[in-house]
PDB file of C-alpha atoms in Angstrom:
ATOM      1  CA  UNK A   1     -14.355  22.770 -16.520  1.00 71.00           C
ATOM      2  CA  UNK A   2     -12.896  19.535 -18.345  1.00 73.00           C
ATOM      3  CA  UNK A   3     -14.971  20.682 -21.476  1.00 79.00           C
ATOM      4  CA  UNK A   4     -14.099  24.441 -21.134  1.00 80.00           C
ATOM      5  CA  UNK A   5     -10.599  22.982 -21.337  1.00 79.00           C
ATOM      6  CA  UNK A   6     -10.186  24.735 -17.429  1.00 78.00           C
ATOM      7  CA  UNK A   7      -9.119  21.309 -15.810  1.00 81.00           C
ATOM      8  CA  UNK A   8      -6.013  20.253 -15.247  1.00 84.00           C
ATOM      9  CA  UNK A   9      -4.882  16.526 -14.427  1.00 85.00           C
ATOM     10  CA  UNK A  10      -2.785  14.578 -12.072  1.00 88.00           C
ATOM     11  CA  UNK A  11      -0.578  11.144 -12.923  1.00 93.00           C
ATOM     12  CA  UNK A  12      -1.037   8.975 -10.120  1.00 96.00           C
ATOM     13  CA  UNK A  13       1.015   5.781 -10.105  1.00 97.00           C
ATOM     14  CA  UNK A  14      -0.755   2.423  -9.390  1.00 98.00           C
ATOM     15  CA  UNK A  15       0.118  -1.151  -7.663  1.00 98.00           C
ATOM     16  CA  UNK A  16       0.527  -4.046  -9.579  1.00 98.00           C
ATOM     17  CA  UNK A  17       0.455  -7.149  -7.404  1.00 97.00           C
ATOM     18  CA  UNK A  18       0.799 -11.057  -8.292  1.00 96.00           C
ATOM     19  CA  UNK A  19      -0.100 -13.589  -5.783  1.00 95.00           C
ATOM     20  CA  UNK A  20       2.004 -16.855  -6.353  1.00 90.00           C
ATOM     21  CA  UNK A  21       0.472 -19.342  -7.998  1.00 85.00           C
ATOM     22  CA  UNK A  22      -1.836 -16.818  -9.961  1.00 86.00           C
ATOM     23  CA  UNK A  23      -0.876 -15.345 -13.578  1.00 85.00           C
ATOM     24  CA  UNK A  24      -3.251 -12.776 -13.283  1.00 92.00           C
ATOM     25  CA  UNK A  25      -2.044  -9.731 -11.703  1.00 95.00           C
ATOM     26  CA  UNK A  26      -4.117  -7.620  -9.955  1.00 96.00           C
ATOM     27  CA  UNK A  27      -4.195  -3.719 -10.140  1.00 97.00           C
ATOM     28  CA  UNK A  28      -4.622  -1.583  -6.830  1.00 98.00           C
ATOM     29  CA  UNK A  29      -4.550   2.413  -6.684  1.00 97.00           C
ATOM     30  CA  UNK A  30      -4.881   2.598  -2.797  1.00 97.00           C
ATOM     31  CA  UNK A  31      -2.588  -0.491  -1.109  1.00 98.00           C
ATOM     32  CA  UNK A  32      -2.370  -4.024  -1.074  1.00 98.00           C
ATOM     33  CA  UNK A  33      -2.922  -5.081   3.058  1.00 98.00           C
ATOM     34  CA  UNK A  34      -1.820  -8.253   4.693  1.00 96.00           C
ATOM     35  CA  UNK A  35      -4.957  -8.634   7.655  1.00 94.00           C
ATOM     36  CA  UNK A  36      -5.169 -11.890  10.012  1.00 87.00           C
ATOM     37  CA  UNK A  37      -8.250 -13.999   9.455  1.00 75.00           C
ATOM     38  CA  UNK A  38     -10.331 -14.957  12.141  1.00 70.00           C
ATOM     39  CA  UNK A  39      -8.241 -17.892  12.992  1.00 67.00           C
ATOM     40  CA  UNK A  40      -4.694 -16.145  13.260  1.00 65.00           C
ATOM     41  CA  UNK A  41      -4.011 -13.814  15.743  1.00 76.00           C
ATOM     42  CA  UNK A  42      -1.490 -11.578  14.340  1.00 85.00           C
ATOM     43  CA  UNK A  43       0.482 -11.681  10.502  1.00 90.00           C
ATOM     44  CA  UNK A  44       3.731 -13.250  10.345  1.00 91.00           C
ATOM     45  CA  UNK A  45       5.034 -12.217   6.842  1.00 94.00           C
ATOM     46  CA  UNK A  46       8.689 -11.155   5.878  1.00 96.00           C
ATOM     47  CA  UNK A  47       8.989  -8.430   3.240  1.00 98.00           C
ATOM     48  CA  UNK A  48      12.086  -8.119   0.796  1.00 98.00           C
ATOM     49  CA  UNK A  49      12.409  -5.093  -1.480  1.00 98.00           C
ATOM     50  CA  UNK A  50      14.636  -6.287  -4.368  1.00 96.00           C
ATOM     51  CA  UNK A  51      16.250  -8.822  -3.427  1.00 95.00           C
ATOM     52  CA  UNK A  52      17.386  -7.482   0.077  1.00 98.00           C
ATOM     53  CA  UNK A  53      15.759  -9.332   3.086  1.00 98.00           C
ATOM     54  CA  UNK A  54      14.085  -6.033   4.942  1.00 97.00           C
ATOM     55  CA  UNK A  55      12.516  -7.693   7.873  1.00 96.00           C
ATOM     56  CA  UNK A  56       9.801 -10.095   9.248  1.00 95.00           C
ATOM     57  CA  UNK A  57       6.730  -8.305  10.874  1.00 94.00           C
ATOM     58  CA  UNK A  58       4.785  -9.909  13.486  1.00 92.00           C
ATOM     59  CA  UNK A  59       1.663  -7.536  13.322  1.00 93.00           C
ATOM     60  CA  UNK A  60      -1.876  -7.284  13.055  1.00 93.00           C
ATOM     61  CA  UNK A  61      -1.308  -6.795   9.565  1.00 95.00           C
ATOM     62  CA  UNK A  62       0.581  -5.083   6.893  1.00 97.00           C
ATOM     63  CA  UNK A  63       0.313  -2.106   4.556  1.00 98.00           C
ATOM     64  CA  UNK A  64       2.053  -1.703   1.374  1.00 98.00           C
ATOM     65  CA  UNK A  65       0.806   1.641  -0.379  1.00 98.00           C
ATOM     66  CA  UNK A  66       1.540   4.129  -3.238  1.00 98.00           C
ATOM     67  CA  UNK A  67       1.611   7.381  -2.764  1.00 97.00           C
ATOM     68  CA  UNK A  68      -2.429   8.042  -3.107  1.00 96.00           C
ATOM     69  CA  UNK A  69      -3.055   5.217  -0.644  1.00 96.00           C
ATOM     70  CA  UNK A  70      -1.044   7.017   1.882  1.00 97.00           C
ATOM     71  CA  UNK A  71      -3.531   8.938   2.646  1.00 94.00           C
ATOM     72  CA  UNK A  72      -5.695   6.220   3.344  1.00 93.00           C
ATOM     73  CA  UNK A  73      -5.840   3.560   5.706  1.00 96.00           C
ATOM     74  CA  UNK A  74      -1.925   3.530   5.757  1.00 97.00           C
ATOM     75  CA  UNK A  75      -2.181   7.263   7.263  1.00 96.00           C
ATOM     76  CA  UNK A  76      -4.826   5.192   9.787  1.00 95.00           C
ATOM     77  CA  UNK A  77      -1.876   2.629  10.930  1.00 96.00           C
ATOM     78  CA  UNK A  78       0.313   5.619  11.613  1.00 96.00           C
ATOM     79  CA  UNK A  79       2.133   5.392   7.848  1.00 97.00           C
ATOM     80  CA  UNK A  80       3.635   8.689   6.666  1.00 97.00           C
ATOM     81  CA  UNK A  81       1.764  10.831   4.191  1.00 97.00           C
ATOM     82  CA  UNK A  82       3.424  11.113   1.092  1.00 97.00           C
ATOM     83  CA  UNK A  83       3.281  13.138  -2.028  1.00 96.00           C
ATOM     84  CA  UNK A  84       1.413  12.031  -4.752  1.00 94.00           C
ATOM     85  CA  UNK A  85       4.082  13.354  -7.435  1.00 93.00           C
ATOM     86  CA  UNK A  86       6.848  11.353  -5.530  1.00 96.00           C
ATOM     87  CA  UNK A  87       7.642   8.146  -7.381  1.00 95.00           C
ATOM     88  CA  UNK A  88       7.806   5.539  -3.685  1.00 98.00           C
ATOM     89  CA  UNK A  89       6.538   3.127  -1.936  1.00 98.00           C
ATOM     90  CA  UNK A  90       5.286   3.032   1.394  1.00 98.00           C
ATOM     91  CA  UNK A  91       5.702  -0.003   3.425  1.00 98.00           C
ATOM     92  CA  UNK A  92       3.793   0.401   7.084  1.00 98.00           C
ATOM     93  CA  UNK A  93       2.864  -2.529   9.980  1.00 97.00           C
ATOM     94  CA  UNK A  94      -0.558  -2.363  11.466  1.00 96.00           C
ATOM     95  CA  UNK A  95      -0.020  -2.275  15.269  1.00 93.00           C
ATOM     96  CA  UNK A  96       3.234  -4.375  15.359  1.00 93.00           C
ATOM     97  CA  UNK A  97       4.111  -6.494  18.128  1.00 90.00           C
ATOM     98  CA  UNK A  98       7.177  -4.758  18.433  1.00 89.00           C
ATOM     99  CA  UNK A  99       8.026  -1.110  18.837  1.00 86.00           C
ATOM    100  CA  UNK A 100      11.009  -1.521  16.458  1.00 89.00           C
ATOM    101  CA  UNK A 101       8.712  -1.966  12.997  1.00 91.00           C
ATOM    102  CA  UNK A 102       8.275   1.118  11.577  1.00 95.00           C
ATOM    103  CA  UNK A 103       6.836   2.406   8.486  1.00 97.00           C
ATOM    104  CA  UNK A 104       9.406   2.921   5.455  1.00 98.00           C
ATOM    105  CA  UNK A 105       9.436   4.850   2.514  1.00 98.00           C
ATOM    106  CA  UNK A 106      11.079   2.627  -0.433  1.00 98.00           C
ATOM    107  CA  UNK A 107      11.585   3.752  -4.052  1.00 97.00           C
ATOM    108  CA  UNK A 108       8.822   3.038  -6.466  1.00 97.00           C
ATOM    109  CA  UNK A 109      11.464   0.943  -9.037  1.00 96.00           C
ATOM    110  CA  UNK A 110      11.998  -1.855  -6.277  1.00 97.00           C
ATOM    111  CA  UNK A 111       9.677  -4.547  -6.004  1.00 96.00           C
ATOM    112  CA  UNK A 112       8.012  -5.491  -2.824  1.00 98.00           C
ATOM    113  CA  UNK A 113       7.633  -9.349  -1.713  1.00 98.00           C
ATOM    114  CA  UNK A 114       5.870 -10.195   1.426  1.00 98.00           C
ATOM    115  CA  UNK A 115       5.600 -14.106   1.920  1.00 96.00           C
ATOM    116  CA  UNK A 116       3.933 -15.889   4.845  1.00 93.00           C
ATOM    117  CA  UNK A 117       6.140 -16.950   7.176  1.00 89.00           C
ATOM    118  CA  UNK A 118       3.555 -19.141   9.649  1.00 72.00           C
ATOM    119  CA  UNK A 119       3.888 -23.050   9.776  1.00 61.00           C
ATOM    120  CA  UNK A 120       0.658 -23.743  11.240  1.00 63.00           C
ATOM    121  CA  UNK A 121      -2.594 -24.660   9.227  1.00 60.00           C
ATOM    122  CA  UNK A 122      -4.641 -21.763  11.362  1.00 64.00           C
ATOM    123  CA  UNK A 123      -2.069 -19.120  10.663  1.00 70.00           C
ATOM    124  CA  UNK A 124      -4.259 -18.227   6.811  1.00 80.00           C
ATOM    125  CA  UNK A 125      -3.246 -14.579   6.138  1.00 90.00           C
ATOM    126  CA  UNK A 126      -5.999 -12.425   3.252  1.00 92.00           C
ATOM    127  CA  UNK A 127      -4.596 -10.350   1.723  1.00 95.00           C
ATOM    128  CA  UNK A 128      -6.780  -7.143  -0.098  1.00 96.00           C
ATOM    129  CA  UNK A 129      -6.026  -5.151  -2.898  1.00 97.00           C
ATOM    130  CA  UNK A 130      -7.946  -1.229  -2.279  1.00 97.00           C
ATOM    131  CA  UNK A 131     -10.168  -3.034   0.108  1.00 93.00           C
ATOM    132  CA  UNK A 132     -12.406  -4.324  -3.121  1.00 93.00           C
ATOM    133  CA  UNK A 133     -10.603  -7.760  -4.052  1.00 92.00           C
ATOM    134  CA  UNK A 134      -8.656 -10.557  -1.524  1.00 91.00           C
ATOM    135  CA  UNK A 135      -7.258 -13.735  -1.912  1.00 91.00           C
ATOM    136  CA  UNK A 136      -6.473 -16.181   1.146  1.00 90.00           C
ATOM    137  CA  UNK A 137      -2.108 -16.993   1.532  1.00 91.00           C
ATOM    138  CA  UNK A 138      -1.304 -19.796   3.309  1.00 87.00           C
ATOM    139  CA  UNK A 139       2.523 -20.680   5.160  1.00 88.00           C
ATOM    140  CA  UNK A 140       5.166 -20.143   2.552  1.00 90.00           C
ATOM    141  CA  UNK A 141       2.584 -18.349  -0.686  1.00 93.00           C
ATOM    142  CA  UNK A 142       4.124 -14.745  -1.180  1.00 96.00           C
ATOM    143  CA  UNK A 143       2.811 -11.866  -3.296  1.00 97.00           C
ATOM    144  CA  UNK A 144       4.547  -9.561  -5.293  1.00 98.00           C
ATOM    145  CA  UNK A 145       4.351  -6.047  -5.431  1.00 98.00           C
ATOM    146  CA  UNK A 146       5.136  -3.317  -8.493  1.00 96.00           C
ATOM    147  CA  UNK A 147       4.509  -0.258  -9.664  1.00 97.00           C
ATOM    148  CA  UNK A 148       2.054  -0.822 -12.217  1.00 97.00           C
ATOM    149  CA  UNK A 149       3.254  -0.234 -15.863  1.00 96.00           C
ATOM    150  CA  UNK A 150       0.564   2.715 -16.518  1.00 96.00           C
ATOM    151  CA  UNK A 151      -0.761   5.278 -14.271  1.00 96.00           C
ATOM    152  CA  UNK A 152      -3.893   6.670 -13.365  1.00 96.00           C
ATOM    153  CA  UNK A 153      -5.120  10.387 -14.561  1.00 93.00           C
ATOM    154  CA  UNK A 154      -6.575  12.240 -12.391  1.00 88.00           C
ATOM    155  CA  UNK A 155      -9.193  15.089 -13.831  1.00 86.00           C
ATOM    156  CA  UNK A 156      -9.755  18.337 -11.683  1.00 82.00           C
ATOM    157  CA  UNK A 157     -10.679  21.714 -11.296  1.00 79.00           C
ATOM    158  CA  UNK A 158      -7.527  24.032 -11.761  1.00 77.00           C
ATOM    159  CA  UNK A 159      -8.179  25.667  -8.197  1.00 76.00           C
ATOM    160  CA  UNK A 160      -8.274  22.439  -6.892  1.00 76.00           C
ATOM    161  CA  UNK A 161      -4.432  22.116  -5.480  1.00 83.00           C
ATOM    162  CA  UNK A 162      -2.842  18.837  -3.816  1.00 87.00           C
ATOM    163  CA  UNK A 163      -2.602  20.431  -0.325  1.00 90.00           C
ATOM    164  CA  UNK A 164      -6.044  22.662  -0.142  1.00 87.00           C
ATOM    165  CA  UNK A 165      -7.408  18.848  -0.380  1.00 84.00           C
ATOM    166  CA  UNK A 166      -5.039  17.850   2.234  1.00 89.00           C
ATOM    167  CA  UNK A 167      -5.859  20.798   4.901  1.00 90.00           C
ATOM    168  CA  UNK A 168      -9.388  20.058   4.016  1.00 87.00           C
ATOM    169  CA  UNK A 169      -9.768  16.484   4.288  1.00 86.00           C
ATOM    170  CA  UNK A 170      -7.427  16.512   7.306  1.00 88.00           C
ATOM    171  CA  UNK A 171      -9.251  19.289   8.975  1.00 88.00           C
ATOM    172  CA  UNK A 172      -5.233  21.724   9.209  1.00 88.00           C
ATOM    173  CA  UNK A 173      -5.623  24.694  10.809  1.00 79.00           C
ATOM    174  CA  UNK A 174      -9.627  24.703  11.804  1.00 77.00           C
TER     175      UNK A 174
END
């Protein structure tokens, strides 16, 4: 089909993430996730977007994912599916301590911190990008979170439309 010049193509925006103390940035299409190690019990991170405080979650983790990723293990965590053509963020606790974190949808243009907020040793957080690559955060490191500067593109069949994928891999209407 791609030959035949039948395809057509989607632009999906990527993650661009920088854990403090690192210069290289790391590139995620999915989400970057905050998770406890085995010696934490729960993440304590707060997240800013901008430079606006949002809140502190005390969770079993933390979810921050673009539009693709929402689909993914953010739409797992109880995150909000969202349009891959929308240009957002989706920022979504993993079973929070609290009933009052809920997931938000954020525009793609602000940037996303999330720093540990622990004070113990034991309270490591790792934090993934797609599930593939993870660094260990200790109390106070922070990672920041962008849209990256280029996006991916998508190649597929022209019959192949953003929701028949979505009834199908959700199972609508069987």
């Amino acid at each position: 089909a791609v030959i035949g010049g039948e395809a057509t193509h989607d632009e999906r925006m990527m993650l661009r993430a920088t854990v403090a103390g690192n210069p290289q940035p790391l590139i995620a299409l999915n989400d970057v996730v905050f998770t406890r190690t085995a010696l934490s019990r729960m993440v304590d991170v707060s997240v800013w977007v901008g430079d606006q405080f949002l809140t502190t979650v005390k969770a079993d983790g933390l979810i921050v994912a673009s539009p693709t990723g929402s689909t993914a293990y953010n739409l797992s965590a109880g995150g909000p599916i969202v349009h891959p053509a929308l240009d957002a963020l989706v920022i979504t606790p993993i079973a929070p301590h609290t009933l009052t974190n809920r997931p938000i949808v954020i525009p793609a243009e602000r940037d996303v911190r999330v720093v540990a907020t622990g004070t113990n040793a034991g309270d490591e957080i790792y934090v993934t990008f797609d599930g593939q690559v993870g660094d260990m955060l200790g109390p106070g490191d922070s990672v920041a979170i962008h849209r990256a500067p280029y996006a991916l593109r998508l190649l597929k069949p022209a019959s192949h439309g953003y929701f028949q994928v979505l009834r199908q891999k959700l199972r609508w209407a069987e």
